[in-house]
Amino acid sequence: MGQRTQAAGGCLTTALGAGAGLAVWSVDFRGRFWRFEQAPDWSVLYAELPLAVLGGAVVGLGVWAGVERVRGRG
């Protein structure tokens, strides 16, 4: 497999991982945003959302690197 294909695969896997992190974060978003029927908890947006997306991207890169290592880059 060529370098361009490997790079495209890594980018695609990272994007899918970030999307998966966003999907996991969005489960019960309203329940976390409006805790105890008080004012909105903005930390859900500025702390949890970026961490979920970055965590998904990191997991995606880890999966991609593991697959590349198993395949042997041959």
Tab-separated table of C-alpha atoms in Angstrom:
chain	number	residue	atom	x	y	z
A	1	MET	CA	0.000	0.000	0.000
A	2	GLY	CA	1.333	3.429	-0.896
A	3	GLN	CA	2.055	6.300	1.427
A	4	ARG	CA	-0.893	8.312	0.166
A	5	THR	CA	-3.262	5.446	0.846
A	6	GLN	CA	-1.843	5.020	4.344
A	7	ALA	CA	-2.180	8.742	5.020
A	8	ALA	CA	-5.741	8.784	3.721
A	9	GLY	CA	-6.580	5.753	5.847
A	10	GLY	CA	-5.143	7.419	8.939
A	11	CYS	CA	-7.081	10.619	8.314
A	12	LEU	CA	-10.297	8.729	7.654
A	13	THR	CA	-9.879	6.621	10.777
A	14	THR	CA	-9.208	9.735	12.859
A	15	ALA	CA	-12.279	11.474	11.454
A	16	LEU	CA	-14.423	8.401	12.161
A	17	GLY	CA	-13.031	8.227	15.690
A	18	ALA	CA	-13.824	11.897	16.296
A	19	GLY	CA	-17.341	11.313	14.959
A	20	ALA	CA	-17.761	8.339	17.254
A	21	GLY	CA	-16.594	10.448	20.204
A	22	LEU	CA	-19.148	13.099	19.267
A	23	ALA	CA	-21.875	10.464	18.984
A	24	VAL	CA	-21.049	9.037	22.411
A	25	TRP	CA	-20.969	12.539	23.907
A	26	SER	CA	-24.367	13.419	22.449
A	27	VAL	CA	-26.138	10.597	24.290
A	28	ASP	CA	-28.315	12.236	26.977
A	29	PHE	CA	-26.873	15.671	26.249
A	30	ARG	CA	-29.894	17.518	27.617
A	31	GLY	CA	-29.786	15.613	30.882
A	32	ARG	CA	-26.169	16.650	31.480
A	33	PHE	CA	-26.676	20.212	30.261
A	34	TRP	CA	-29.703	20.927	32.481
A	35	ARG	CA	-28.618	19.326	35.758
A	36	PHE	CA	-31.086	19.451	38.638
A	37	GLU	CA	-33.327	21.824	36.671
A	38	GLN	CA	-31.034	24.736	37.418
A	39	ALA	CA	-29.138	27.026	35.128
A	40	PRO	CA	-27.349	25.356	32.223
A	41	ASP	CA	-24.036	23.670	32.955
A	42	TRP	CA	-21.768	25.181	30.301
A	43	SER	CA	-18.850	22.930	31.215
A	44	VAL	CA	-20.621	20.244	29.214
A	45	LEU	CA	-19.840	22.268	26.081
A	46	TYR	CA	-16.418	23.731	26.801
A	47	ALA	CA	-14.911	20.789	28.707
A	48	GLU	CA	-16.695	17.542	27.897
A	49	LEU	CA	-17.286	18.083	24.159
A	50	PRO	CA	-13.668	18.770	23.157
A	51	LEU	CA	-12.429	15.934	25.366
A	52	ALA	CA	-14.898	13.503	23.811
A	53	VAL	CA	-13.956	14.473	20.259
A	54	LEU	CA	-10.214	14.401	20.993
A	55	GLY	CA	-10.562	11.121	22.853
A	56	GLY	CA	-12.384	9.591	19.899
A	57	ALA	CA	-9.667	10.817	17.543
A	58	VAL	CA	-6.943	9.364	19.767
A	59	VAL	CA	-8.722	6.021	19.957
A	60	GLY	CA	-9.118	6.059	16.173
A	61	LEU	CA	-5.409	6.736	15.702
A	62	GLY	CA	-4.577	3.960	18.156
A	63	VAL	CA	-6.717	1.499	16.231
A	64	TRP	CA	-5.173	2.583	12.941
A	65	ALA	CA	-1.637	2.257	14.326
A	66	GLY	CA	-2.431	-1.182	15.735
A	67	VAL	CA	-3.800	-2.401	12.419
A	68	GLU	CA	-0.761	-1.039	10.563
A	69	ARG	CA	1.575	-2.764	12.997
A	70	VAL	CA	-0.244	-6.094	12.635
A	71	ARG	CA	-0.270	-5.838	8.848
A	72	GLY	CA	3.469	-5.249	8.867
A	73	ARG	CA	3.602	-2.382	6.338
A	74	GLY	CA	4.641	-4.883	3.762
